[in-house]
Coordinates of C-alpha atoms and ligand atoms in Angstrom, one line a residue:
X939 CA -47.7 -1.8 -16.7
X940 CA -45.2 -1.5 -18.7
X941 CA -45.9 -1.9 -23.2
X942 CA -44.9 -1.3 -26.6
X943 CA -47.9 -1.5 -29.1
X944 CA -47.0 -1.6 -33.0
X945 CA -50.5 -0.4 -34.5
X946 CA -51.1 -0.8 -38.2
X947 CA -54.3 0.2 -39.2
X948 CA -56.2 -0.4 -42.4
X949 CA -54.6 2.2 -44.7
X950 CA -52.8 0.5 -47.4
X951 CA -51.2 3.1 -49.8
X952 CA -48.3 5.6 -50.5
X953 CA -47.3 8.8 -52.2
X954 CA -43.7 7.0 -53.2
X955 CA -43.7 4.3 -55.4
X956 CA -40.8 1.7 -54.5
X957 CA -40.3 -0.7 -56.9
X958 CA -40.6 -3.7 -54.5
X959 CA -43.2 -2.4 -52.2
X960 CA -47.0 -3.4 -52.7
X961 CA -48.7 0.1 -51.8
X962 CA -46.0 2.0 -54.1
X963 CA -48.9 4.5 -55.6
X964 CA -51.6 2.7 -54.6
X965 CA -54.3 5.1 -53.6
X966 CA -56.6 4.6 -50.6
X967 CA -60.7 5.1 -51.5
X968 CA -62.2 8.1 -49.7
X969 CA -64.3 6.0 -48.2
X970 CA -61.5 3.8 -46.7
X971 CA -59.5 6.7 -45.9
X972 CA -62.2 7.7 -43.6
X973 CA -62.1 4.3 -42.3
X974 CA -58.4 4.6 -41.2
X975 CA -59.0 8.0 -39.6
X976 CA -61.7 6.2 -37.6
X977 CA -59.6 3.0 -36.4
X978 CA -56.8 5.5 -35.3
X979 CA -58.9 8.1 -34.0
X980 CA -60.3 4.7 -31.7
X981 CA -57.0 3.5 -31.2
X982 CA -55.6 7.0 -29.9
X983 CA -58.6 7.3 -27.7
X984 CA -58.2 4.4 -26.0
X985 CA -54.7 4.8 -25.3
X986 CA -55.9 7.8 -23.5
X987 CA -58.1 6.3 -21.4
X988 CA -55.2 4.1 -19.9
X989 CA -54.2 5.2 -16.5
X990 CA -51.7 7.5 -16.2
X991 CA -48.7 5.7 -14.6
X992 CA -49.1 3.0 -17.3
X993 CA -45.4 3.0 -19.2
X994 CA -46.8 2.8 -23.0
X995 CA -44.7 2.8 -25.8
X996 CA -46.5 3.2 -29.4
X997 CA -44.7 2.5 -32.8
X998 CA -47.0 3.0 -36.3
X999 CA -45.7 0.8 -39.0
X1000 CA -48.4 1.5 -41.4
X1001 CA -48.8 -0.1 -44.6
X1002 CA -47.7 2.8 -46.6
X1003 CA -47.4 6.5 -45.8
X1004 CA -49.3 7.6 -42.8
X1005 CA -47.2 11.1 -41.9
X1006 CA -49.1 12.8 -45.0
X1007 CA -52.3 12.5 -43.4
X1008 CA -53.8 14.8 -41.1
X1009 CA -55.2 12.7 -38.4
X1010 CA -52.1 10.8 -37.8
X1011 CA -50.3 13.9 -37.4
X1012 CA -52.5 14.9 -35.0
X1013 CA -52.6 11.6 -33.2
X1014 CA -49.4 11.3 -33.0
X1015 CA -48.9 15.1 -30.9
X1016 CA -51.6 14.0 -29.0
X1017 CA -50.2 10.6 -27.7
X1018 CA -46.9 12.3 -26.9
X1019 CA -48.4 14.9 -24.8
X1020 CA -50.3 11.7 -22.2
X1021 CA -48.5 10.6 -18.9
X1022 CA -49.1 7.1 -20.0
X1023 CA -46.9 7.4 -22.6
X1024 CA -42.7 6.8 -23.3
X1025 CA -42.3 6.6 -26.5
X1026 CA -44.8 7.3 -29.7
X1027 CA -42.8 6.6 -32.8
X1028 CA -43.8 6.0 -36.2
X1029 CA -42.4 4.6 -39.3
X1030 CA -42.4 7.4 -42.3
X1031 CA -40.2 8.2 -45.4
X1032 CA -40.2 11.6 -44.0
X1033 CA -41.9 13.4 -47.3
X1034 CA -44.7 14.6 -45.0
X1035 CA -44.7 18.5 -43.1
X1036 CA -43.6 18.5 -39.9
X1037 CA -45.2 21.2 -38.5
X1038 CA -47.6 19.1 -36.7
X1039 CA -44.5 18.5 -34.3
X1040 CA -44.8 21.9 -32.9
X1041 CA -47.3 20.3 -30.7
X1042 CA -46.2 17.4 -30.0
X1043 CA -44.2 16.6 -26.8
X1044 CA -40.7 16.4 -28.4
X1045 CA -39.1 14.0 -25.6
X1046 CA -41.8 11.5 -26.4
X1047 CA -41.9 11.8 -29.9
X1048 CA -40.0 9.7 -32.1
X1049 CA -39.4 8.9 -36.4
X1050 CA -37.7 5.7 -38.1
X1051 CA -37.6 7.5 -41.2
X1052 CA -36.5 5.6 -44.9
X1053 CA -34.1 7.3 -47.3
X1054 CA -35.8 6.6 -50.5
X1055 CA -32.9 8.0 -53.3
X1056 CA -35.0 7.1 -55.9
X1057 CA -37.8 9.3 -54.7
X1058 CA -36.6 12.4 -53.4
X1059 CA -33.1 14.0 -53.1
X1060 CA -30.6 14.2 -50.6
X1061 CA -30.9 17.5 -50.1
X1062 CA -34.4 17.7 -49.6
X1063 CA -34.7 14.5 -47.4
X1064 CA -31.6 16.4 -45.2
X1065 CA -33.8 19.7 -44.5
X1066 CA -36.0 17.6 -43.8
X1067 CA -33.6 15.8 -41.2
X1068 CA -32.3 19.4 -39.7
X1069 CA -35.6 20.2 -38.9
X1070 CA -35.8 16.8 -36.5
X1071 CA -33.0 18.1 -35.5
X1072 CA -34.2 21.7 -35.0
X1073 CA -36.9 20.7 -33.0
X1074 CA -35.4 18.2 -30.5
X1075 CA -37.3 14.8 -31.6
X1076 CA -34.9 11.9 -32.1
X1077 CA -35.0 9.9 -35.3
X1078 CA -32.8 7.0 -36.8
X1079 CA -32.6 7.3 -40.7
X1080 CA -32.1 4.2 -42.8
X1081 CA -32.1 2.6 -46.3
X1082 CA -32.6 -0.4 -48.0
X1083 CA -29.7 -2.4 -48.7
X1084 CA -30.3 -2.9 -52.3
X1085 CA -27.3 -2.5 -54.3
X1086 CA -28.4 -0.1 -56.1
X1087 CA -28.6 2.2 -53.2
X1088 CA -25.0 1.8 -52.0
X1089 CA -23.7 4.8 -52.7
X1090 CA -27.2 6.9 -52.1
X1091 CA -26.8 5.4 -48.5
X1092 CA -22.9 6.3 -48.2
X1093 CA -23.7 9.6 -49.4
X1094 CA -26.4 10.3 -46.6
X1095 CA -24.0 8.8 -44.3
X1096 CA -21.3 11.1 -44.9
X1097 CA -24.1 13.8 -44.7
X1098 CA -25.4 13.3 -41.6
X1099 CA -23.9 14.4 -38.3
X1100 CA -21.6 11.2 -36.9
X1101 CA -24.3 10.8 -33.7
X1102 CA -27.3 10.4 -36.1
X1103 CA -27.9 6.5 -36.8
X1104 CA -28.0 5.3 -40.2
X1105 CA -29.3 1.5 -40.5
X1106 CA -29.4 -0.3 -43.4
X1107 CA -32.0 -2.8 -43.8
X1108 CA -30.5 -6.1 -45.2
X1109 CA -32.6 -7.4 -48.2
X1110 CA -32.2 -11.4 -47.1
X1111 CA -33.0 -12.6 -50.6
X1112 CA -29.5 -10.9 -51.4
X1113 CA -26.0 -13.1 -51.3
X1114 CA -24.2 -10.5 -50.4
X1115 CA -20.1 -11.0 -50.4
X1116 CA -17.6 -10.0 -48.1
X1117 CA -16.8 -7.0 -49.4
X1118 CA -20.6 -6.1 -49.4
X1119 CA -21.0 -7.2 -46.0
X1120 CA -18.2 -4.5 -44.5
X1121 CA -19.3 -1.9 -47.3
X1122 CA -22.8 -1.6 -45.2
X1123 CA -21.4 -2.4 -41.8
X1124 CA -18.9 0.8 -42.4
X1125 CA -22.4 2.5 -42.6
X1126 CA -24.1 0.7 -40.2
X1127 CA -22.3 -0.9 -37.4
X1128 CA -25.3 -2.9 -36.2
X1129 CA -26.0 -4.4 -40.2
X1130 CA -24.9 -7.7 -39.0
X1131 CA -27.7 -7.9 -36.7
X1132 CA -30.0 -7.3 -39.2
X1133 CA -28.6 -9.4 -42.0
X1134 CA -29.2 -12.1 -40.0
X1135 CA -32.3 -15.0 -39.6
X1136 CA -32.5 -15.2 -35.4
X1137 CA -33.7 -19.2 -34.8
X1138 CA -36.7 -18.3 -32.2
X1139 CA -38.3 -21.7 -32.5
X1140 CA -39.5 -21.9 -28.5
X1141 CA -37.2 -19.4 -27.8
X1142 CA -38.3 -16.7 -25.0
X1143 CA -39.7 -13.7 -26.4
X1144 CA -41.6 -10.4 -25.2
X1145 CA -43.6 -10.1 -27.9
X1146 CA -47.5 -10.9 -26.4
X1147 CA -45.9 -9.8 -23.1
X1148 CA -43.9 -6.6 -23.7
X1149 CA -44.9 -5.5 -27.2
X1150 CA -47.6 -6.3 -29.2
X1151 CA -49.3 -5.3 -32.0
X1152 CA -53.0 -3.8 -32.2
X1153 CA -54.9 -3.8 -35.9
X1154 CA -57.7 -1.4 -37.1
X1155 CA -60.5 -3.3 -35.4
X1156 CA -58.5 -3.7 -32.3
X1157 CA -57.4 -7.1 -32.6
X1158 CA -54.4 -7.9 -30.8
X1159 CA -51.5 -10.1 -31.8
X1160 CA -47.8 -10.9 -30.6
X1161 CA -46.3 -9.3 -33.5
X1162 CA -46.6 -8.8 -36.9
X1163 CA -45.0 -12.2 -37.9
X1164 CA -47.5 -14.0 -36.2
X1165 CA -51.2 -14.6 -37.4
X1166 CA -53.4 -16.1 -34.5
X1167 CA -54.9 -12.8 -32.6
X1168 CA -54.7 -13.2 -28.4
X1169 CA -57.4 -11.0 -27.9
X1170 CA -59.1 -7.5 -28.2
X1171 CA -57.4 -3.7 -27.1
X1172 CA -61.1 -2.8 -27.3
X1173 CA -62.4 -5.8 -24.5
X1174 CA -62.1 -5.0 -20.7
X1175 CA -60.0 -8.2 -20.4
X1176 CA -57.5 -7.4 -23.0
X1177 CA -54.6 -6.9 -20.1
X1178 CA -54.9 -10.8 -19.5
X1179 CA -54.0 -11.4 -22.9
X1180 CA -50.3 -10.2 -21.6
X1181 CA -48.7 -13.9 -20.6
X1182 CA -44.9 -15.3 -21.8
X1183 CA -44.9 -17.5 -24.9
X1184 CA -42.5 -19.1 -26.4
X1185 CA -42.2 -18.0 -30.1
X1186 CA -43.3 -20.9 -32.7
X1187 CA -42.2 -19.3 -35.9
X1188 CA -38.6 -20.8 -37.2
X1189 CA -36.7 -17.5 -37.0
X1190 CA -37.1 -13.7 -36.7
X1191 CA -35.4 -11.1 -39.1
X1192 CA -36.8 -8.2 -39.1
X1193 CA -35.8 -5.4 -36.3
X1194 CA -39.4 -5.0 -35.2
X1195 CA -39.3 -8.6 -34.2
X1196 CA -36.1 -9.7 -33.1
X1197 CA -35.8 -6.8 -30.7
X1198 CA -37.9 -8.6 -28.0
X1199 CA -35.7 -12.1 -28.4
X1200 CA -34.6 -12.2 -24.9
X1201 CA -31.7 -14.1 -25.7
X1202 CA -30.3 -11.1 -28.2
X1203 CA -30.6 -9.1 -25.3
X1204 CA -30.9 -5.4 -27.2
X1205 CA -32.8 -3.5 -24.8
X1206 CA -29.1 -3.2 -23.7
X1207 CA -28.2 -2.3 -27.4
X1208 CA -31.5 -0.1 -28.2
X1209 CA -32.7 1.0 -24.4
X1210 CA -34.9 4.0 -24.6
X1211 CA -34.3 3.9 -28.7
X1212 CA -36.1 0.2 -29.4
X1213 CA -39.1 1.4 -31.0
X1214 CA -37.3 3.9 -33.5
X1215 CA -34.2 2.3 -33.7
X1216 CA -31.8 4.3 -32.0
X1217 CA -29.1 2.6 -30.6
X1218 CA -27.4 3.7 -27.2
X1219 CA -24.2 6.1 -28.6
X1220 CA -21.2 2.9 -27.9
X1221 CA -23.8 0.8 -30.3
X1222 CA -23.4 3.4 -33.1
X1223 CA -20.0 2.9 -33.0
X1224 CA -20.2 -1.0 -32.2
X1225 CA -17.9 -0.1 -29.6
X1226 CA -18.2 -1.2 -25.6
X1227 CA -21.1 -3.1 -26.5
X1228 CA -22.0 -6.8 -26.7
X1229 CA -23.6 -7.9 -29.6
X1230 CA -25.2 -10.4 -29.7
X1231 CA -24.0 -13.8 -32.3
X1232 CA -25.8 -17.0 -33.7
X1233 CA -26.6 -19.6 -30.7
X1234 CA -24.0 -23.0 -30.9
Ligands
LIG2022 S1 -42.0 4.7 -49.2 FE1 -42.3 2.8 -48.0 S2 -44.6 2.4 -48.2 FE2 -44.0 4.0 -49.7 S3 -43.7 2.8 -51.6 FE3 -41.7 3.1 -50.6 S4 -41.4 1.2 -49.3 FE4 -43.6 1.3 -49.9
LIG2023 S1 -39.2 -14.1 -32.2 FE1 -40.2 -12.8 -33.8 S2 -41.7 -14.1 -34.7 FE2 -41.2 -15.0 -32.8 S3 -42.7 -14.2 -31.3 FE3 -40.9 -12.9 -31.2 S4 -41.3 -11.2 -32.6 FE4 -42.7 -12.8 -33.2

């Protein structure tokens, strides 16, 4: 079987403090914190018990920062080192240590990590980077498009080596202008994909198929976009769960979503790289491959 499971588990807090973000400086209880340890801890242990010549992929995209605790860390090394698994990824703005890694499998291992400018500096955030680099685990980098980070995100673009990926993350509530719109595509070759809403209304998607997304308590859902759970990662039956569905939201614009449209077709773009956003090397260029454009 092959599956891409997005797990979010109840933490809900941050050691940054973005502006527009709802966990900026929040601070998990203890109590809570042990909580979250416990869901993973489950979670991981579970995936472990999955036979080994399932194909699992595993992305967290935590509410907050979950790279500065302990337990995910370990988690993470852990999952990386099973048969079962491709891919264990994890969203993170990269503040964390990284000598957890040293552990970890670094062909399975995987970080979509978020240049914050107003939060740390370039330099640090590129040692940071180096060592990723250092130690063989692939990573995409990215910002949010805000204006305000335009030149923060051109910077780290001219910083980086030309393979690494840079995304920018298109802030929809934004009109941005022409000008704008090839100012972030000359970063990121792929923005246009992102800056767009996908219609999906019965459209053919892998999300409750392919990917899916597991909470805390196990509850299963299509994706993150999506409210009505389809079952339990913790029942015995939870494999039947896995059917084709047509999506019933309007549209889909976030990368985490979109990705399993089948009529966008970026496994092709994204391949081994879906889960933390790596496109295949033509894609970084937007060269030799076919993106994919609004339906007539
Ligand atoms: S780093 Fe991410 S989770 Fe933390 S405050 Fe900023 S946007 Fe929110
Ligand atoms: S198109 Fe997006 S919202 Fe619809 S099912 Fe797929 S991932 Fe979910």
């Amino acid at each position: 079987m092959r599956l891409d499971i997005l797990y979010r588990g109840p933490l809900a807090s941050c050691n940054y403090g973005c502006a527009y973000c709802p966990f900026g400086k929040r601070k998990d209880t203890r109590e809570q914190l042990a909580t979250d340890r416990a869901a993973w801890e489950r979670f991981v242990e579970r995936v472990a018990s999955l036979p080994a010549d399932d194909q699992i992929g595993v992305l967290v995209t935590p509410w907050g920062e979950a790279l500065i605790r302990r337990w995910y860390q370990d988690g993470l090394a852990r999952l990386s080192q099973l048969p079962q698994i491709t891919r264990v990824a994890a969203q993170t703005n990269l503040s964390g240590p990284l000598d957890w890694i040293a552990a970890a499998h670094p062909d399975r291992l995987a970080l979509w990590c978020t240049y914050h400018p107003e939060w740390t500096t370039l330099a640090d955030f590129l040692a940071q980077t180096a060592r990723l680099d250092a130690m063989g685990v692939s990573y995409s980098v990215g910002v949010v498009g805000q204006r305000e980070y335009a030149e923060a995100a051109r910077a780290l673009r001219a910083a980086l080596p030309p393979a690494t990926y840079v995304w920018i993350n298109a802030v929809k509530a934004l009109a941005y202008t022409a000008d704008e719109l090839a100012a972030w595509e000359a970063i990121d070759p792929l923005f246009r994909i992102n800056a767009q809403r996908w219609p999906s209304q019965g459209a053919a998607c892998g999300a409750g198929q392919r990917a899916i997304t597991v909470d805390g308590d196990g509850t299963m859902r299509r994706c993150h976009f999506i409210k009505d759970p389809i079952g339990n990662f913790y029942d015995a039956s939870w494999r039947a769960a896995l059917v084709p569905r047509a999506c019933t939201n309007v549209d889909c614009h976030c990368h985490i979503g979109y990705v399993h449209l089948d009529y966008l077709e970026l496994d092709k773009v994204f391949a081994t790289g879906l889960l933390e956003r790596v496109p295949v090397p033509e894609a970084r260029r937007a060269a030799g491959v076919r993106l994919p454009v609004l339906p007539a």
